[in-house]
C-alpha cells in the first residue's frame, strides 16, 4: 500500500512537493527513516502505472531538503554547516 501511495505522490506531485512527517514527539523515528531509505517501489508498479523509482535524491528531498526550501533555507549551506556530503554521509 505504501508503494502505491508514494508512487502516486511522485507521479502526480513530484519529488519536490513531498515532505516527510512523523510522530517524533512520541518515539524516535530512526527505524522509520532507515526503512524509508532502504525502500524501493516494486518494479511492476513502476512499469504498470508509470511511477518513478524512489531515488536517493528523491529520498533526501522528502526527508529534509524540501522542508528547508519551504522555509527559505539554503540546502547546500545547511548541509555544509552540518558537515554532510550531498550523498547523505
PDB file of N, CA and C in Angstrom:
ATOM      1  N   UNK A   1       0.825  -1.183   0.000  1.00  0.00           N
ATOM      2  CA  UNK A   1       0.000   0.000   0.000  1.00  0.00           C
ATOM      3  C   UNK A   1       0.879   1.261   0.000  1.00  0.00           C
ATOM      4  N   UNK A   2       1.957   1.260   0.813  1.00  0.00           N
ATOM      5  CA  UNK A   2       2.845   2.423   0.848  1.00  0.00           C
ATOM      6  C   UNK A   2       3.453   2.678  -0.523  1.00  0.00           C
ATOM      7  N   UNK A   3       3.849   1.598  -1.209  1.00  0.00           N
ATOM      8  CA  UNK A   3       4.449   1.751  -2.541  1.00  0.00           C
ATOM      9  C   UNK A   3       3.475   2.441  -3.493  1.00  0.00           C
ATOM     10  N   UNK A   4       2.196   2.082  -3.424  1.00  0.00           N
ATOM     11  CA  UNK A   4       1.205   2.718  -4.286  1.00  0.00           C
ATOM     12  C   UNK A   4       1.008   4.185  -3.930  1.00  0.00           C
ATOM     13  N   UNK A   5       0.963   4.482  -2.639  1.00  0.00           N
ATOM     14  CA  UNK A   5       0.762   5.870  -2.211  1.00  0.00           C
ATOM     15  C   UNK A   5       1.942   6.743  -2.633  1.00  0.00           C
ATOM     16  N   UNK A   6       3.164   6.306  -2.328  1.00  0.00           N
ATOM     17  CA  UNK A   6       4.336   7.121  -2.671  1.00  0.00           C
ATOM     18  C   UNK A   6       4.498   7.200  -4.193  1.00  0.00           C
ATOM     19  N   UNK A   7       4.154   6.104  -4.890  1.00  0.00           N
ATOM     20  CA  UNK A   7       4.199   6.120  -6.354  1.00  0.00           C
ATOM     21  C   UNK A   7       3.253   7.146  -6.941  1.00  0.00           C
ATOM     22  N   UNK A   8       2.021   7.211  -6.395  1.00  0.00           N
ATOM     23  CA  UNK A   8       1.044   8.198  -6.872  1.00  0.00           C
ATOM     24  C   UNK A   8       1.502   9.618  -6.550  1.00  0.00           C
ATOM     25  N   UNK A   9       2.039   9.818  -5.352  1.00  0.00           N
ATOM     26  CA  UNK A   9       2.532  11.151  -4.995  1.00  0.00           C
ATOM     27  C   UNK A   9       3.653  11.591  -5.935  1.00  0.00           C
ATOM     28  N   UNK A  10       4.591  10.687  -6.210  1.00  0.00           N
ATOM     29  CA  UNK A  10       5.683  11.013  -7.127  1.00  0.00           C
ATOM     30  C   UNK A  10       5.155  11.296  -8.533  1.00  0.00           C
ATOM     31  N   UNK A  11       4.193  10.507  -8.968  1.00  0.00           N
ATOM     32  CA  UNK A  11       3.639  10.646 -10.315  1.00  0.00           C
ATOM     33  C   UNK A  11       2.877  11.968 -10.467  1.00  0.00           C
ATOM     34  N   UNK A  12       1.992  12.264  -9.506  1.00  0.00           N
ATOM     35  CA  UNK A  12       1.114  13.428  -9.644  1.00  0.00           C
ATOM     36  C   UNK A  12       1.718  14.722  -9.124  1.00  0.00           C
ATOM     37  N   UNK A  13       2.556  14.665  -8.105  1.00  0.00           N
ATOM     38  CA  UNK A  13       3.084  15.885  -7.498  1.00  0.00           C
ATOM     39  C   UNK A  13       4.584  16.070  -7.729  1.00  0.00           C
ATOM     40  N   UNK A  14       5.332  14.986  -7.793  1.00  0.00           N
ATOM     41  CA  UNK A  14       6.773  15.072  -7.994  1.00  0.00           C
ATOM     42  C   UNK A  14       7.533  15.115  -6.680  1.00  0.00           C
ATOM     43  N   UNK A  15       8.791  14.738  -6.727  1.00  0.00           N
ATOM     44  CA  UNK A  15       9.621  14.625  -5.526  1.00  0.00           C
ATOM     45  C   UNK A  15       9.869  15.954  -4.825  1.00  0.00           C
ATOM     46  N   UNK A  16       9.672  17.065  -5.518  1.00  0.00           N
ATOM     47  CA  UNK A  16       9.899  18.381  -4.913  1.00  0.00           C
ATOM     48  C   UNK A  16       8.735  18.850  -4.041  1.00  0.00           C
ATOM     49  N   UNK A  17       7.626  18.131  -4.059  1.00  0.00           N
ATOM     50  CA  UNK A  17       6.421  18.577  -3.339  1.00  0.00           C
ATOM     51  C   UNK A  17       5.997  17.617  -2.232  1.00  0.00           C
ATOM     52  N   UNK A  18       6.863  16.702  -1.834  1.00  0.00           N
ATOM     53  CA  UNK A  18       6.541  15.737  -0.777  1.00  0.00           C
ATOM     54  C   UNK A  18       7.441  16.023   0.421  1.00  0.00           C
ATOM     55  N   UNK A  19       6.852  16.070   1.613  1.00  0.00           N
ATOM     56  CA  UNK A  19       7.604  16.343   2.835  1.00  0.00           C
ATOM     57  C   UNK A  19       7.301  15.243   3.848  1.00  0.00           C
ATOM     58  N   UNK A  20       8.334  14.702   4.457  1.00  0.00           N
ATOM     59  CA  UNK A  20       8.192  13.662   5.478  1.00  0.00           C
ATOM     60  C   UNK A  20       7.660  14.249   6.781  1.00  0.00           C
ATOM     61  N   UNK A  21       6.801  13.503   7.436  1.00  0.00           N
ATOM     62  CA  UNK A  21       6.314  13.860   8.762  1.00  0.00           C
ATOM     63  C   UNK A  21       6.273  12.609   9.613  1.00  0.00           C
ATOM     64  N   UNK A  22       6.385  12.769  10.916  1.00  0.00           N
ATOM     65  CA  UNK A  22       6.373  11.592  11.797  1.00  0.00           C
ATOM     66  C   UNK A  22       5.711  11.927  13.119  1.00  0.00           C
ATOM     67  N   UNK A  23       5.631  10.938  13.955  1.00  0.00           N
ATOM     68  CA  UNK A  23       5.147  11.085  15.326  1.00  0.00           C
ATOM     69  C   UNK A  23       6.345  11.240  16.257  1.00  0.00           C
ATOM     70  N   UNK A  24       7.363  11.964  15.824  1.00  0.00           N
ATOM     71  CA  UNK A  24       8.628  12.076  16.559  1.00  0.00           C
ATOM     72  C   UNK A  24       8.483  12.455  18.026  1.00  0.00           C
ATOM     73  N   UNK A  25       7.518  13.291  18.433  1.00  0.00           N
ATOM     74  CA  UNK A  25       7.408  13.577  19.872  1.00  0.00           C
ATOM     75  C   UNK A  25       7.067  12.337  20.695  1.00  0.00           C
ATOM     76  N   UNK A  26       6.484  11.328  20.053  1.00  0.00           N
ATOM     77  CA  UNK A  26       6.090  10.116  20.763  1.00  0.00           C
ATOM     78  C   UNK A  26       7.223   9.084  20.772  1.00  0.00           C
ATOM     79  N   UNK A  27       7.923   8.935  19.677  1.00  0.00           N
ATOM     80  CA  UNK A  27       9.024   7.974  19.577  1.00  0.00           C
ATOM     81  C   UNK A  27      10.063   8.505  18.601  1.00  0.00           C
ATOM     82  N   UNK A  28      11.274   8.002  18.705  1.00  0.00           N
ATOM     83  CA  UNK A  28      12.334   8.417  17.782  1.00  0.00           C
ATOM     84  C   UNK A  28      12.121   7.716  16.442  1.00  0.00           C
ATOM     85  N   UNK A  29      12.103   8.452  15.332  1.00  0.00           N
ATOM     86  CA  UNK A  29      11.776   7.866  14.038  1.00  0.00           C
ATOM     87  C   UNK A  29      12.946   7.202  13.312  1.00  0.00           C
ATOM     88  N   UNK A  30      14.068   6.978  13.973  1.00  0.00           N
ATOM     89  CA  UNK A  30      15.242   6.443  13.284  1.00  0.00           C
ATOM     90  C   UNK A  30      14.932   5.161  12.524  1.00  0.00           C
ATOM     91  N   UNK A  31      14.168   4.262  13.131  1.00  0.00           N
ATOM     92  CA  UNK A  31      13.839   2.997  12.450  1.00  0.00           C
ATOM     93  C   UNK A  31      13.038   3.265  11.174  1.00  0.00           C
ATOM     94  N   UNK A  32      12.108   4.208  11.227  1.00  0.00           N
ATOM     95  CA  UNK A  32      11.288   4.519  10.053  1.00  0.00           C
ATOM     96  C   UNK A  32      12.132   5.173   8.958  1.00  0.00           C
ATOM     97  N   UNK A  33      13.078   6.019   9.369  1.00  0.00           N
ATOM     98  CA  UNK A  33      13.960   6.660   8.395  1.00  0.00           C
ATOM     99  C   UNK A  33      14.828   5.626   7.691  1.00  0.00           C
ATOM    100  N   UNK A  34      15.338   4.659   8.454  1.00  0.00           N
ATOM    101  CA  UNK A  34      16.154   3.592   7.841  1.00  0.00           C
ATOM    102  C   UNK A  34      15.336   2.777   6.853  1.00  0.00           C
ATOM    103  N   UNK A  35      14.113   2.408   7.252  1.00  0.00           N
ATOM    104  CA  UNK A  35      13.249   1.628   6.368  1.00  0.00           C
ATOM    105  C   UNK A  35      12.948   2.425   5.098  1.00  0.00           C
ATOM    106  N   UNK A  36      12.653   3.713   5.242  1.00  0.00           N
ATOM    107  CA  UNK A  36      12.368   4.552   4.078  1.00  0.00           C
ATOM    108  C   UNK A  36      13.575   4.638   3.156  1.00  0.00           C
ATOM    109  N   UNK A  37      14.766   4.817   3.723  1.00  0.00           N
ATOM    110  CA  UNK A  37      15.968   4.913   2.889  1.00  0.00           C
ATOM    111  C   UNK A  37      16.256   3.616   2.137  1.00  0.00           C
ATOM    112  N   UNK A  38      15.837   2.476   2.691  1.00  0.00           N
ATOM    113  CA  UNK A  38      16.038   1.185   2.027  1.00  0.00           C
ATOM    114  C   UNK A  38      14.901   0.820   1.071  1.00  0.00           C
ATOM    115  N   UNK A  39      13.804   1.554   1.136  1.00  0.00           N
ATOM    116  CA  UNK A  39      12.605   1.211   0.372  1.00  0.00           C
ATOM    117  C   UNK A  39      12.774   1.493  -1.117  1.00  0.00           C
ATOM    118  N   UNK A  40      12.241   0.601  -1.922  1.00  0.00           N
ATOM    119  CA  UNK A  40      12.158   0.791  -3.369  1.00  0.00           C
ATOM    120  C   UNK A  40      10.736   0.466  -3.811  1.00  0.00           C
ATOM    121  N   UNK A  41      10.220   1.222  -4.747  1.00  0.00           N
ATOM    122  CA  UNK A  41       8.912   0.901  -5.313  1.00  0.00           C
ATOM    123  C   UNK A  41       9.091  -0.335  -6.180  1.00  0.00           C
ATOM    124  N   UNK A  42       8.255  -1.362  -5.997  1.00  0.00           N
ATOM    125  CA  UNK A  42       8.390  -2.568  -6.832  1.00  0.00           C
ATOM    126  C   UNK A  42       8.344  -2.222  -8.323  1.00  0.00           C
ATOM    127  N   UNK A  43       9.205  -2.849  -9.069  1.00  0.00           N
ATOM    128  CA  UNK A  43       9.341  -2.536 -10.494  1.00  0.00           C
ATOM    129  C   UNK A  43       8.045  -2.747 -11.255  1.00  0.00           C
ATOM    130  N   UNK A  44       7.235  -3.739 -10.860  1.00  0.00           N
ATOM    131  CA  UNK A  44       5.986  -3.977 -11.574  1.00  0.00           C
ATOM    132  C   UNK A  44       5.025  -2.788 -11.436  1.00  0.00           C
ATOM    133  N   UNK A  45       5.077  -2.078 -10.306  1.00  0.00           N
ATOM    134  CA  UNK A  45       4.256  -0.874 -10.148  1.00  0.00           C
ATOM    135  C   UNK A  45       4.794   0.264 -11.016  1.00  0.00           C
ATOM    136  N   UNK A  46       6.106   0.375 -11.082  1.00  0.00           N
ATOM    137  CA  UNK A  46       6.709   1.399 -11.954  1.00  0.00           C
ATOM    138  C   UNK A  46       6.343   1.132 -13.412  1.00  0.00           C
ATOM    139  N   UNK A  47       6.477  -0.121 -13.823  1.00  0.00           N
ATOM    140  CA  UNK A  47       6.176  -0.479 -15.205  1.00  0.00           C
ATOM    141  C   UNK A  47       4.691  -0.369 -15.512  1.00  0.00           C
ATOM    142  N   UNK A  48       3.851  -0.849 -14.602  1.00  0.00           N
ATOM    143  CA  UNK A  48       2.417  -0.902 -14.850  1.00  0.00           C
ATOM    144  C   UNK A  48       1.709   0.435 -14.752  1.00  0.00           C
ATOM    145  N   UNK A  49       2.187   1.303 -13.853  1.00  0.00           N
ATOM    146  CA  UNK A  49       1.490   2.569 -13.626  1.00  0.00           C
ATOM    147  C   UNK A  49       2.308   3.798 -14.007  1.00  0.00           C
ATOM    148  N   UNK A  50       3.530   3.585 -14.444  1.00  0.00           N
ATOM    149  CA  UNK A  50       4.366   4.710 -14.852  1.00  0.00           C
ATOM    150  C   UNK A  50       4.958   5.490 -13.693  1.00  0.00           C
ATOM    151  N   UNK A  51       5.006   4.853 -12.500  1.00  0.00           N
ATOM    152  CA  UNK A  51       5.586   5.521 -11.343  1.00  0.00           C
ATOM    153  C   UNK A  51       7.087   5.654 -11.514  1.00  0.00           C
ATOM    154  N   UNK A  52       7.638   6.744 -11.013  1.00  0.00           N
ATOM    155  CA  UNK A  52       9.088   6.905 -10.966  1.00  0.00           C
ATOM    156  C   UNK A  52       9.636   6.059  -9.834  1.00  0.00           C
ATOM    157  N   UNK A  53      10.870   5.614  -9.989  1.00  0.00           N
ATOM    158  CA  UNK A  53      11.509   4.914  -8.869  1.00  0.00           C
ATOM    159  C   UNK A  53      11.868   5.944  -7.814  1.00  0.00           C
ATOM    160  N   UNK A  54      11.868   5.537  -6.596  1.00  0.00           N
ATOM    161  CA  UNK A  54      12.205   6.405  -5.473  1.00  0.00           C
ATOM    162  C   UNK A  54      13.732   6.430  -5.366  1.00  0.00           C
ATOM    163  N   UNK A  55      14.350   7.447  -5.938  1.00  0.00           N
ATOM    164  CA  UNK A  55      15.813   7.546  -5.980  1.00  0.00           C
ATOM    165  C   UNK A  55      16.361   8.080  -4.657  1.00  0.00           C
ATOM    166  N   UNK A  56      17.668   7.970  -4.479  1.00  0.00           N
ATOM    167  CA  UNK A  56      18.303   8.536  -3.284  1.00  0.00           C
ATOM    168  C   UNK A  56      18.095  10.045  -3.230  1.00  0.00           C
ATOM    169  N   UNK A  57      18.151  10.703  -4.381  1.00  0.00           N
ATOM    170  CA  UNK A  57      17.916  12.148  -4.435  1.00  0.00           C
ATOM    171  C   UNK A  57      16.498  12.475  -3.968  1.00  0.00           C
ATOM    172  N   UNK A  58      15.509  11.724  -4.456  1.00  0.00           N
ATOM    173  CA  UNK A  58      14.120  11.953  -4.046  1.00  0.00           C
ATOM    174  C   UNK A  58      13.956  11.730  -2.547  1.00  0.00           C
ATOM    175  N   UNK A  59      14.597  10.706  -2.023  1.00  0.00           N
ATOM    176  CA  UNK A  59      14.514  10.413  -0.583  1.00  0.00           C
ATOM    177  C   UNK A  59      15.097  11.551   0.239  1.00  0.00           C
ATOM    178  N   UNK A  60      16.234  12.106  -0.186  1.00  0.00           N
ATOM    179  CA  UNK A  60      16.833  13.240   0.538  1.00  0.00           C
ATOM    180  C   UNK A  60      15.903  14.451   0.521  1.00  0.00           C
ATOM    181  N   UNK A  61      15.284  14.687  -0.632  1.00  0.00           N
ATOM    182  CA  UNK A  61      14.357  15.812  -0.729  1.00  0.00           C
ATOM    183  C   UNK A  61      13.171  15.613   0.213  1.00  0.00           C
ATOM    184  N   UNK A  62      12.585  14.430   0.183  1.00  0.00           N
ATOM    185  CA  UNK A  62      11.414  14.135   1.003  1.00  0.00           C
ATOM    186  C   UNK A  62      11.744  14.205   2.488  1.00  0.00           C
ATOM    187  N   UNK A  63      12.912  13.721   2.878  1.00  0.00           N
ATOM    188  CA  UNK A  63      13.277  13.670   4.296  1.00  0.00           C
ATOM    189  C   UNK A  63      13.789  14.990   4.861  1.00  0.00           C
ATOM    190  N   UNK A  64      14.041  15.993   4.035  1.00  0.00           N
ATOM    191  CA  UNK A  64      14.515  17.235   4.632  1.00  0.00           C
ATOM    192  C   UNK A  64      14.758  18.391   3.691  1.00  0.00           C
ATOM    193  N   UNK A  65      15.266  18.120   2.516  1.00  0.00           N
ATOM    194  CA  UNK A  65      15.626  19.221   1.618  1.00  0.00           C
ATOM    195  C   UNK A  65      14.418  20.049   1.200  1.00  0.00           C
ATOM    196  N   UNK A  66      13.282  19.399   0.951  1.00  0.00           N
ATOM    197  CA  UNK A  66      12.084  20.151   0.558  1.00  0.00           C
ATOM    198  C   UNK A  66      11.619  21.067   1.680  1.00  0.00           C
ATOM    199  N   UNK A  67      11.695  20.598   2.908  1.00  0.00           N
ATOM    200  CA  UNK A  67      11.288  21.413   4.047  1.00  0.00           C
ATOM    201  C   UNK A  67      12.229  22.606   4.227  1.00  0.00           C
ATOM    202  N   UNK A  68      13.520  22.386   4.027  1.00  0.00           N
ATOM    203  CA  UNK A  68      14.467  23.502   4.090  1.00  0.00           C
ATOM    204  C   UNK A  68      14.096  24.573   3.070  1.00  0.00           C
ATOM    205  N   UNK A  69      13.836  24.150   1.841  1.00  0.00           N
ATOM    206  CA  UNK A  69      13.454  25.089   0.786  1.00  0.00           C
ATOM    207  C   UNK A  69      12.185  25.847   1.146  1.00  0.00           C
ATOM    208  N   UNK A  70      11.188  25.145   1.698  1.00  0.00           N
ATOM    209  CA  UNK A  70       9.928  25.796   2.083  1.00  0.00           C
ATOM    210  C   UNK A  70      10.150  26.891   3.119  1.00  0.00           C
ATOM    211  N   UNK A  71      11.158  26.710   3.956  1.00  0.00           N
ATOM    212  CA  UNK A  71      11.483  27.695   4.982  1.00  0.00           C
ATOM    213  C   UNK A  71      12.503  28.725   4.494  1.00  0.00           C
ATOM    214  N   UNK A  72      12.827  28.679   3.197  1.00  0.00           N
ATOM    215  CA  UNK A  72      13.741  29.651   2.622  1.00  0.00           C
ATOM    216  C   UNK A  72      15.196  29.428   3.004  1.00  0.00           C
ATOM    217  N   UNK A  73      15.529  28.223   3.416  1.00  0.00           N
ATOM    218  CA  UNK A  73      16.909  27.919   3.813  1.00  0.00           C
ATOM    219  C   UNK A  73      17.665  27.294   2.649  1.00  0.00           C
ATOM    220  N   UNK A  74      18.940  27.563   2.568  1.00  0.00           N
ATOM    221  CA  UNK A  74      19.794  27.025   1.516  1.00  0.00           C
ATOM    222  C   UNK A  74      20.212  25.603   1.875  1.00  0.00           C
ATOM    223  N   UNK A  75      19.898  24.661   1.003  1.00  0.00           N
ATOM    224  CA  UNK A  75      20.180  23.244   1.260  1.00  0.00           C
ATOM    225  C   UNK A  75      21.681  22.997   1.379  1.00  0.00           C
ATOM    226  N   UNK A  76      22.452  23.517   0.438  1.00  0.00           N
ATOM    227  CA  UNK A  76      23.899  23.277   0.456  1.00  0.00           C
ATOM    228  C   UNK A  76      24.569  23.925   1.663  1.00  0.00           C
ATOM    229  N   UNK A  77      24.152  25.124   2.018  1.00  0.00           N
ATOM    230  CA  UNK A  77      24.730  25.798   3.185  1.00  0.00           C
ATOM    231  C   UNK A  77      24.400  25.030   4.464  1.00  0.00           C
ATOM    232  N   UNK A  78      23.188  24.534   4.560  1.00  0.00           N
ATOM    233  CA  UNK A  78      22.793  23.756   5.738  1.00  0.00           C
ATOM    234  C   UNK A  78      23.572  22.457   5.794  1.00  0.00           C
ATOM    235  N   UNK A  79      23.715  21.810   4.654  1.00  0.00           N
ATOM    236  CA  UNK A  79      24.473  20.555   4.590  1.00  0.00           C
ATOM    237  C   UNK A  79      25.929  20.804   5.010  1.00  0.00           C
ATOM    238  N   UNK A  80      26.524  21.890   4.541  1.00  0.00           N
ATOM    239  CA  UNK A  80      27.914  22.227   4.889  1.00  0.00           C
ATOM    240  C   UNK A  80      28.034  22.507   6.380  1.00  0.00           C
ATOM    241  N   UNK A  81      27.071  23.229   6.918  1.00  0.00           N
ATOM    242  CA  UNK A  81      27.090  23.555   8.342  1.00  0.00           C
ATOM    243  C   UNK A  81      26.998  22.305   9.200  1.00  0.00           C
ATOM    244  N   UNK A  82      26.244  21.322   8.737  1.00  0.00           N
ATOM    245  CA  UNK A  82      26.086  20.075   9.478  1.00  0.00           C
ATOM    246  C   UNK A  82      27.180  19.057   9.163  1.00  0.00           C
ATOM    247  N   UNK A  83      28.040  19.406   8.199  1.00  0.00           N
ATOM    248  CA  UNK A  83      29.152  18.511   7.848  1.00  0.00           C
ATOM    249  C   UNK A  83      28.717  17.298   7.078  1.00  0.00           C
ATOM    250  N   UNK A  84      27.683  17.456   6.270  1.00  0.00           N
ATOM    251  CA  UNK A  84      27.147  16.330   5.481  1.00  0.00           C
ATOM    252  C   UNK A  84      27.543  16.498   4.032  1.00  0.00           C
ATOM    253  N   UNK A  85      27.715  15.365   3.354  1.00  0.00           N
ATOM    254  CA  UNK A  85      28.001  15.384   1.928  1.00  0.00           C
ATOM    255  C   UNK A  85      26.672  15.346   1.181  1.00  0.00           C
ATOM    256  N   UNK A  86      26.713  15.545  -0.118  1.00  0.00           N
ATOM    257  CA  UNK A  86      25.489  15.519  -0.919  1.00  0.00           C
ATOM    258  C   UNK A  86      24.908  14.122  -0.989  1.00  0.00           C
ATOM    259  N   UNK A  87      25.641  13.089  -0.613  1.00  0.00           N
ATOM    260  CA  UNK A  87      25.130  11.728  -0.615  1.00  0.00           C
ATOM    261  C   UNK A  87      24.600  11.336   0.744  1.00  0.00           C
ATOM    262  N   UNK A  88      24.547  12.269   1.678  1.00  0.00           N
ATOM    263  CA  UNK A  88      23.964  11.987   2.973  1.00  0.00           C
ATOM    264  C   UNK A  88      24.953  11.527   4.017  1.00  0.00           C
ATOM    265  N   UNK A  89      26.246  11.480   3.715  1.00  0.00           N
ATOM    266  CA  UNK A  89      27.229  10.938   4.644  1.00  0.00           C
ATOM    267  C   UNK A  89      27.885  11.941   5.437  1.00  0.00           C
TER     268      UNK A  89
END
